Amino acid sequence: MNKQEEKIIRKADWTSPSNIAFIKYWGKCGNQLPSNPSLSMSLKNSTTRTIVSVIESRDKPAFQFFFEGFKESTFDKKIDLFLKNAYNFFPSLQNKSLKIESCNTFPHSAGIASSASAMSSLALCICEIAEEKSSNYLNDAEFYRKASELARLGSGSASRSVYGGFSTWGKTSLLENSSDEWATFLDFDIHPVFSKLNDTILIVSSEPKKISSSEGHQLMNNHPYAKERFKLAHKNLECLLKAFQSGDTEEFIRVIENEALGLHSLMMSSDPAFILVKPHTLEIINRIIDFRKKTGLFLCFTLDAGPNVHLIYPDSIKSKITDIINSELLAFCENRKVIWDEIGEGPVRFTSENVKI
Ligand code: PMV
């Protein structure tokens, strides 16, 4: 059979979001288990769409990966490892040939981590295919839990991206049903001041990171502050959950910024140390703090494992935030690059047979 005659036996097509952590996961143990619980907000516009097709092929088992329409081998090792994990979950997929096509809504070199959206969309596709193949249909809660667990094995933060709104990952006595194995969505009444948060990402640098997240997590194993850090994450989660319920925006800001700066302090005090923030990151942060002092507006920053600054604020003050971004902050962004995002509703499944990316 030649390539033109490739016969698609089964197909799944999912779009899944990136997320921004408010309580950071930094440090892991065992098989991709977190050293502390984390909490994140799923985004709306920064997403990955993945289509997985099971194809009839002579070369079994195999996979081909296409990124934005082109065959791409850079991610082969990661996908290979991910599929090995998937086969443990779903042995019936083991001797199948898979074609995986993926594309992002955000530019590849924008400086946004794509592993959460990529791995969660892939996990959702694999779970759907396995479910259909076995005709063992799960209810929604079970399906997303399975997808979260599988996504986690590809990238820890991806476990949280299978849900919209806010989700947590990691065992905590504060939340029933929380687990180290999979994420759960935050299902309690969140105060309306937090109901429509924006995340505007100021791109300070889109250069690839010199140290990957995996290497950073590893460095927590012998980190002198690890024990205190994991304790603090639990405490910060507790404070954040309380703020979410009471509507205490000052407390929200305190916790979010403490987590962001704490994450980067851990990097700087690792052995070997590494620094991901840039001078412009600090310039932006200082200006945000000054602006907040001056205006009293509900605006705060957080950082991922990189130099780019995420501005978190309610949609109701978007025009004021746009003004300060344009007048003061754009000057510190690489090519004046900004990504406008906001809280999102989570993954979307496409069902049409004819969708193409
Ligand atoms: O999922 P990973 O292995 O890329 O690690 C993500 C780590 C942070 O983004 C820094 C924090 C988090 O909880 O998302």
Tab-separated table of C-alpha atoms and ligand atoms in Angstrom:
chain	number	residue	atom	x	y	z
A	1	MET	CA	0.000	0.000	0.000
A	2	ASN	CA	1.515	3.394	-0.881
A	3	LYS	CA	1.024	6.670	0.975
A	4	GLN	CA	-1.779	7.828	-1.357
A	5	GLU	CA	-3.788	4.770	-0.411
A	6	GLU	CA	-3.449	5.406	3.316
A	7	LYS	CA	-6.718	4.262	4.806
A	8	ILE	CA	-7.982	6.040	7.892
A	9	ILE	CA	-9.660	3.627	10.257
A	10	ARG	CA	-10.430	6.027	13.080
A	11	LYS	CA	-9.912	9.709	13.722
A	12	ALA	CA	-10.090	12.089	16.677
A	13	ASP	CA	-9.760	15.857	16.570
A	14	TRP	CA	-9.400	18.072	19.654
A	15	THR	CA	-8.395	21.612	20.453
A	16	SER	CA	-6.995	22.172	23.916
A	17	PRO	CA	-5.767	25.288	25.691
A	18	SER	CA	-2.556	26.391	27.275
A	19	ASN	CA	-2.868	27.373	30.937
A	20	ILE	CA	-1.175	29.792	33.282
A	21	ALA	CA	-0.398	28.556	36.780
A	22	PHE	CA	-1.222	30.787	39.735
A	23	ILE	CA	0.185	28.240	42.213
A	24	LYS	CA	3.231	26.770	40.528
A	25	TYR	CA	4.198	23.155	40.039
A	26	TRP	CA	7.977	23.069	40.385
A	27	GLY	CA	9.552	19.813	41.444
A	28	LYS	CA	8.374	16.283	40.842
A	29	CYS	CA	8.864	12.735	42.008
A	30	GLY	CA	7.990	9.201	40.905
A	31	ASN	CA	6.340	8.909	37.521
A	32	GLN	CA	5.605	12.574	36.852
A	33	LEU	CA	3.965	13.180	40.208
A	34	PRO	CA	4.035	16.719	41.568
A	35	SER	CA	5.871	17.658	44.754
A	36	ASN	CA	3.121	20.126	45.608
A	37	PRO	CA	-0.394	20.981	44.441
A	38	SER	CA	-0.788	23.609	41.720
A	39	LEU	CA	-3.668	25.708	40.421
A	40	SER	CA	-4.058	27.242	36.985
A	41	MET	CA	-6.385	29.131	34.700
A	42	SER	CA	-7.052	27.701	31.251
A	43	LEU	CA	-6.676	30.186	28.428
A	44	LYS	CA	-9.038	30.845	25.564
A	45	ASN	CA	-6.930	31.899	22.583
A	46	SER	CA	-3.634	30.056	23.040
A	47	THR	CA	-4.539	26.567	21.938
A	48	THR	CA	-3.263	23.515	20.095
A	49	ARG	CA	-5.380	21.552	17.710
A	50	THR	CA	-4.416	17.920	17.253
A	51	ILE	CA	-5.851	15.342	14.892
A	52	VAL	CA	-4.913	11.726	15.457
A	53	SER	CA	-5.755	9.207	12.746
A	54	VAL	CA	-5.354	5.480	13.040
A	55	ILE	CA	-4.180	4.370	9.630
A	56	GLU	CA	-3.851	1.026	8.012
A	57	SER	CA	-0.161	0.579	7.382
A	58	ARG	CA	2.412	-2.088	6.708
A	59	ASP	CA	4.985	-0.523	9.051
A	60	LYS	CA	3.488	-1.271	12.432
A	61	PRO	CA	3.664	0.015	15.050
A	62	ALA	CA	4.636	3.504	13.934
A	63	PHE	CA	3.662	7.110	14.134
A	64	GLN	CA	4.190	10.088	11.915
A	65	PHE	CA	4.033	13.591	13.314
A	66	PHE	CA	3.147	16.678	11.302
A	67	PHE	CA	3.460	20.132	12.835
A	68	GLU	CA	1.623	22.948	11.050
A	69	GLY	CA	1.353	20.813	7.917
A	70	PHE	CA	4.954	19.621	7.740
A	71	LYS	CA	6.548	16.383	8.819
A	72	GLU	CA	8.500	17.182	11.956
A	73	SER	CA	10.907	14.954	13.831
A	74	THR	CA	12.041	17.330	16.621
A	75	PHE	CA	9.328	16.065	18.941
A	76	ASP	CA	9.635	12.357	18.027
A	77	LYS	CA	11.341	11.358	21.274
A	78	LYS	CA	8.715	13.094	23.393
A	79	ILE	CA	5.831	11.627	21.393
A	80	ASP	CA	7.403	8.186	21.425
A	81	LEU	CA	7.637	8.291	25.228
A	82	PHE	CA	4.098	9.624	25.455
A	83	LEU	CA	2.762	6.803	23.264
A	84	LYS	CA	4.584	4.187	25.342
A	85	ASN	CA	2.670	5.505	28.350
A	86	ALA	CA	-0.530	5.542	26.337
A	87	TYR	CA	-0.048	1.867	25.394
A	88	ASN	CA	0.126	0.980	29.090
A	89	PHE	CA	-3.291	2.585	29.471
A	90	PHE	CA	-4.684	1.238	26.227
A	91	PRO	CA	-2.827	-1.918	25.120
A	92	SER	CA	-5.172	-2.307	22.128
A	93	LEU	CA	-3.542	0.722	20.492
A	94	GLN	CA	-0.096	-0.823	20.648
A	95	ASN	CA	0.034	-2.279	17.167
A	96	LYS	CA	-1.639	0.620	15.430
A	97	SER	CA	-0.090	3.162	13.106
A	98	LEU	CA	-0.886	6.710	14.055
A	99	LYS	CA	-0.761	9.906	12.080
A	100	ILE	CA	-0.601	12.911	14.400
A	101	GLU	CA	-1.209	16.397	12.987
A	102	SER	CA	-0.862	19.374	15.233
A	103	CYS	CA	-0.955	23.154	14.985
A	104	ASN	CA	-0.943	26.047	17.431
A	105	THR	CA	-2.944	29.254	17.380
A	106	PHE	CA	0.082	31.061	18.774
A	107	PRO	CA	3.343	31.392	16.864
A	108	HIS	CA	5.804	28.587	17.560
A	109	SER	CA	8.501	31.033	18.619
A	110	ALA	CA	6.292	33.350	20.656
A	111	GLY	CA	7.876	32.323	23.910
A	112	ILE	CA	4.739	30.579	25.152
A	113	ALA	CA	5.112	27.035	26.396
A	114	SER	CA	3.058	24.804	24.157
A	115	SER	CA	3.532	21.515	25.980
A	116	ALA	CA	0.344	21.886	28.062
A	117	SER	CA	-1.924	22.469	25.071
A	118	ALA	CA	-0.051	20.010	22.838
A	119	MET	CA	0.028	17.125	25.303
A	120	SER	CA	-3.533	17.617	26.505
A	121	SER	CA	-4.963	17.717	22.970
A	122	LEU	CA	-2.975	14.598	22.090
A	123	ALA	CA	-4.165	12.831	25.241
A	124	LEU	CA	-7.800	13.715	24.503
A	125	CYS	CA	-7.478	12.307	20.969
A	126	ILE	CA	-5.858	9.091	22.194
A	127	CYS	CA	-8.514	8.613	24.887
A	128	GLU	CA	-11.302	9.142	22.365
A	129	ILE	CA	-9.792	6.652	19.920
A	130	ALA	CA	-9.213	4.060	22.645
A	131	GLU	CA	-12.737	4.535	23.961
A	132	GLU	CA	-14.314	4.046	20.528
A	133	LYS	CA	-12.111	1.097	19.745
A	134	SER	CA	-13.036	-0.730	22.919
A	135	SER	CA	-16.655	0.513	22.906
A	136	ASN	CA	-16.087	1.013	26.597
A	137	TYR	CA	-17.678	4.435	26.888
A	138	LEU	CA	-16.806	6.466	29.946
A	139	ASN	CA	-18.943	9.200	31.411
A	140	ASP	CA	-17.631	12.737	30.935
A	141	ALA	CA	-15.980	12.963	34.351
A	142	GLU	CA	-14.171	9.644	33.845
A	143	PHE	CA	-13.156	10.537	30.295
A	144	TYR	CA	-11.550	13.841	31.288
A	145	ARG	CA	-9.916	12.265	34.308
A	146	LYS	CA	-8.314	9.621	32.118
A	147	ALA	CA	-7.234	12.252	29.582
A	148	SER	CA	-5.780	14.378	32.392
A	149	GLU	CA	-3.844	11.420	33.757
A	150	LEU	CA	-2.457	10.571	30.332
A	151	ALA	CA	-1.658	14.221	29.567
A	152	ARG	CA	0.223	14.446	32.873
A	153	LEU	CA	2.618	11.754	31.715
A	154	GLY	CA	3.529	13.930	28.717
A	155	SER	CA	3.832	17.179	30.659
A	156	GLY	CA	2.712	17.815	34.226
A	157	SER	CA	1.013	21.122	33.516
A	158	ALA	CA	-0.906	19.509	30.614
A	159	SER	CA	-2.968	17.563	33.160
A	160	ARG	CA	-4.732	20.843	34.063
A	161	SER	CA	-5.487	21.809	30.452
A	162	VAL	CA	-8.239	19.241	29.907
A	163	TYR	CA	-10.598	21.547	31.839
A	164	GLY	CA	-11.799	25.083	31.378
A	165	GLY	CA	-11.788	27.764	34.063
A	166	PHE	CA	-9.573	26.987	37.033
A	167	SER	CA	-8.105	23.573	37.753
A	168	THR	CA	-5.857	22.068	40.339
A	169	TRP	CA	-3.449	19.181	40.195
A	170	GLY	CA	-1.820	17.537	43.191
A	171	LYS	CA	-3.137	16.046	46.388
A	172	THR	CA	-4.318	18.532	48.971
A	173	SER	CA	-6.510	18.106	52.019
A	174	LEU	CA	-8.223	21.354	50.970
A	175	LEU	CA	-9.961	19.845	47.965
A	176	GLU	CA	-11.907	16.655	47.950
A	177	ASN	CA	-11.072	14.450	44.941
A	178	SER	CA	-7.712	16.146	44.419
A	179	SER	CA	-5.024	13.801	43.200
A	180	ASP	CA	-1.380	13.614	42.209
A	181	GLU	CA	-2.383	11.421	39.285
A	182	TRP	CA	-4.776	13.761	37.516
A	183	ALA	CA	-6.157	17.260	37.707
A	184	THR	CA	-9.671	18.275	38.668
A	185	PHE	CA	-11.547	21.471	37.893
A	186	LEU	CA	-12.262	23.858	40.698
A	187	ASP	CA	-15.920	23.392	41.347
A	188	PHE	CA	-16.845	25.848	44.005
A	189	ASP	CA	-18.431	29.270	43.820
A	190	ILE	CA	-15.758	31.724	42.845
A	191	HIS	CA	-16.396	35.338	43.733
A	192	PRO	CA	-17.615	37.345	40.702
A	193	VAL	CA	-14.543	39.639	40.764
A	194	PHE	CA	-12.567	36.682	39.442
A	195	SER	CA	-15.115	35.456	36.928
A	196	LYS	CA	-13.643	37.090	33.830
A	197	LEU	CA	-9.909	37.401	34.218
A	198	ASN	CA	-7.669	38.365	31.334
A	199	ASP	CA	-4.106	37.226	30.767
A	200	THR	CA	-2.163	39.589	28.540
A	201	ILE	CA	1.248	38.144	27.814
A	202	LEU	CA	4.049	40.640	27.258
A	203	ILE	CA	6.676	38.886	25.162
A	204	VAL	CA	10.048	39.989	26.485
A	205	SER	CA	11.923	37.287	24.605
A	206	SER	CA	10.921	34.443	22.326
A	207	GLU	CA	14.340	32.801	22.422
A	208	PRO	CA	14.238	29.107	23.312
A	209	LYS	CA	15.010	28.524	27.000
A	210	LYS	CA	18.525	27.439	27.910
A	211	ILE	CA	17.188	25.160	30.640
A	212	SER	CA	14.057	23.108	30.022
A	213	SER	CA	11.277	22.749	32.585
A	214	SER	CA	12.253	19.089	33.006
A	215	GLU	CA	15.785	20.085	33.998
A	216	GLY	CA	14.383	22.737	36.330
A	217	HIS	CA	12.098	20.195	38.044
A	218	GLN	CA	15.078	17.871	38.479
A	219	LEU	CA	17.064	20.578	40.238
A	220	MET	CA	14.412	20.698	42.958
A	221	ASN	CA	15.495	17.207	44.077
A	222	ASN	CA	18.514	18.520	45.963
A	223	HIS	CA	17.379	22.079	46.369
A	224	PRO	CA	18.184	23.534	49.809
A	225	TYR	CA	14.800	25.316	49.981
A	226	ALA	CA	12.682	22.481	48.549
A	227	LYS	CA	11.001	21.467	51.799
A	228	GLU	CA	9.968	24.993	52.664
A	229	ARG	CA	8.868	25.636	49.080
A	230	PHE	CA	6.511	22.660	49.018
A	231	LYS	CA	5.054	23.750	52.368
A	232	LEU	CA	4.601	27.296	51.088
A	233	ALA	CA	2.786	26.059	47.966
A	234	HIS	CA	0.182	24.355	50.203
A	235	LYS	CA	-0.170	27.526	52.278
A	236	ASN	CA	-0.434	29.754	49.195
A	237	LEU	CA	-3.055	27.435	47.715
A	238	GLU	CA	-5.091	27.703	50.892
A	239	CYS	CA	-4.851	31.518	50.852
A	240	LEU	CA	-5.765	31.651	47.162
A	241	LEU	CA	-8.808	29.408	47.598
A	242	LYS	CA	-9.990	31.621	50.457
A	243	ALA	CA	-9.452	34.750	48.345
A	244	PHE	CA	-11.349	33.138	45.466
A	245	GLN	CA	-14.318	32.626	47.750
A	246	SER	CA	-14.263	35.926	49.613
A	247	GLY	CA	-13.338	38.149	46.654
A	248	ASP	CA	-10.211	39.449	48.392
A	249	THR	CA	-8.279	40.825	45.404
A	250	GLU	CA	-5.372	42.116	47.517
A	251	GLU	CA	-4.756	38.658	48.880
A	252	PHE	CA	-5.076	37.219	45.356
A	253	ILE	CA	-2.401	39.641	44.120
A	254	ARG	CA	-0.117	38.886	47.061
A	255	VAL	CA	-0.267	35.134	46.484
A	256	ILE	CA	0.037	35.225	42.681
A	257	GLU	CA	3.068	37.497	42.726
A	258	ASN	CA	4.691	35.615	45.595
A	259	GLU	CA	4.378	32.399	43.569
A	260	ALA	CA	5.824	34.003	40.422
A	261	LEU	CA	8.831	35.530	42.160
A	262	GLY	CA	9.218	32.434	44.343
A	263	LEU	CA	9.457	30.221	41.240
A	264	HIS	CA	12.248	32.309	39.792
A	265	SER	CA	14.015	32.556	43.161
A	266	LEU	CA	14.120	28.773	43.207
A	267	MET	CA	15.739	28.773	39.787
A	268	MET	CA	18.319	31.334	40.874
A	269	SER	CA	19.135	29.363	44.023
A	270	SER	CA	19.376	25.969	42.281
A	271	ASP	CA	22.726	24.271	41.896
A	272	PRO	CA	23.655	24.976	39.171
A	273	ALA	CA	21.769	28.245	39.260
A	274	PHE	CA	19.949	29.551	36.225
A	275	ILE	CA	18.223	32.794	35.413
A	276	LEU	CA	15.313	32.983	32.992
A	277	VAL	CA	14.130	36.534	33.674
A	278	LYS	CA	15.648	39.384	31.654
A	279	PRO	CA	16.235	43.024	32.593
A	280	HIS	CA	13.049	43.968	30.717
A	281	THR	CA	11.066	41.426	32.746
A	282	LEU	CA	12.063	43.270	35.926
A	283	GLU	CA	11.440	46.670	34.374
A	284	ILE	CA	7.885	45.636	33.466
A	285	ILE	CA	7.264	44.144	36.916
A	286	ASN	CA	8.417	47.309	38.673
A	287	ARG	CA	6.224	49.444	36.457
A	288	ILE	CA	3.189	47.234	37.133
A	289	ILE	CA	3.733	47.554	40.880
A	290	ASP	CA	4.078	51.365	40.607
A	291	PHE	CA	1.003	51.615	38.387
A	292	ARG	CA	-1.016	49.564	40.861
A	293	LYS	CA	0.118	51.729	43.780
A	294	LYS	CA	-0.852	54.855	41.868
A	295	THR	CA	-4.240	53.683	40.572
A	296	GLY	CA	-5.354	51.039	43.079
A	297	LEU	CA	-6.476	48.907	40.123
A	298	PHE	CA	-6.760	45.132	40.350
A	299	LEU	CA	-3.776	44.213	38.197
A	300	CYS	CA	-1.013	41.734	38.968
A	301	PHE	CA	1.695	39.793	37.205
A	302	THR	CA	2.779	36.224	37.053
A	303	LEU	CA	5.613	34.438	35.275
A	304	ASP	CA	5.932	31.046	33.685
A	305	ALA	CA	9.284	29.312	33.347
A	306	GLY	CA	10.536	32.105	31.104
A	307	PRO	CA	11.055	35.858	30.832
A	308	ASN	CA	7.598	36.822	29.555
A	309	VAL	CA	5.236	38.655	31.868
A	310	HIS	CA	1.594	37.594	32.217
A	311	LEU	CA	-0.670	40.468	33.270
A	312	ILE	CA	-3.708	39.216	35.145
A	313	TYR	CA	-6.666	41.581	35.563
A	314	PRO	CA	-10.451	41.632	35.233
A	315	ASP	CA	-11.917	42.361	31.826
A	316	SER	CA	-13.774	45.363	33.266
A	317	ILE	CA	-10.515	47.399	33.364
A	318	LYS	CA	-9.152	46.233	30.009
A	319	SER	CA	-9.106	49.704	28.427
A	320	LYS	CA	-7.031	51.141	31.305
A	321	ILE	CA	-4.610	48.229	31.113
A	322	THR	CA	-4.386	48.606	27.340
A	323	ASP	CA	-3.412	52.244	27.882
A	324	ILE	CA	-0.527	51.429	30.221
A	325	ILE	CA	0.624	48.591	27.982
A	326	ASN	CA	0.707	50.902	24.965
A	327	SER	CA	2.194	53.895	26.702
A	328	GLU	CA	4.758	52.243	28.992
A	329	LEU	CA	5.196	48.516	28.663
A	330	LEU	CA	5.340	47.800	24.930
A	331	ALA	CA	8.739	49.449	24.788
A	332	PHE	CA	10.139	46.543	26.820
A	333	CYS	CA	8.627	43.814	24.631
A	334	GLU	CA	10.463	42.070	21.831
A	335	ASN	CA	9.209	43.665	18.609
A	336	ARG	CA	6.360	45.156	20.705
A	337	LYS	CA	4.837	41.667	20.811
A	338	VAL	CA	1.830	41.009	23.064
A	339	ILE	CA	-0.641	38.113	23.203
A	340	TRP	CA	-4.133	38.962	24.406
A	341	ASP	CA	-5.725	36.082	26.192
A	342	GLU	CA	-8.334	35.404	28.843
A	343	ILE	CA	-9.940	32.660	30.880
A	344	GLY	CA	-11.244	29.933	28.583
A	345	GLU	CA	-13.792	27.178	28.660
A	346	GLY	CA	-11.464	24.275	27.992
A	347	PRO	CA	-10.984	21.758	25.194
A	348	VAL	CA	-13.282	21.451	22.196
A	349	ARG	CA	-13.879	18.287	20.236
A	350	PHE	CA	-14.388	18.483	16.469
A	351	THR	CA	-16.620	15.838	15.033
A	352	SER	CA	-16.798	16.583	11.307
A	353	GLU	CA	-15.046	13.968	9.189
A	354	ASN	CA	-13.730	16.533	6.750
A	355	VAL	CA	-11.902	18.994	8.943
A	356	LYS	CA	-8.402	19.710	7.749
A	357	ILE	CA	-5.665	21.718	9.400
B	1	PMV	O1	4.533	20.900	32.778
B	1	PMV	P1	5.960	21.269	32.789
B	1	PMV	O2	6.863	20.128	33.054
B	1	PMV	O3	6.336	22.044	31.538
B	1	PMV	O4	6.216	22.287	34.017
B	1	PMV	C1	5.519	23.487	34.137
B	1	PMV	C2	6.105	24.334	35.172
B	1	PMV	C3	5.543	25.741	35.283
B	1	PMV	O5	4.961	26.146	34.073
B	1	PMV	C4	6.672	26.682	35.612
B	1	PMV	C5	4.530	25.856	36.410
B	1	PMV	C6	3.168	25.257	36.178
B	1	PMV	O6	2.588	24.800	37.165
B	1	PMV	O7	2.657	25.300	35.052
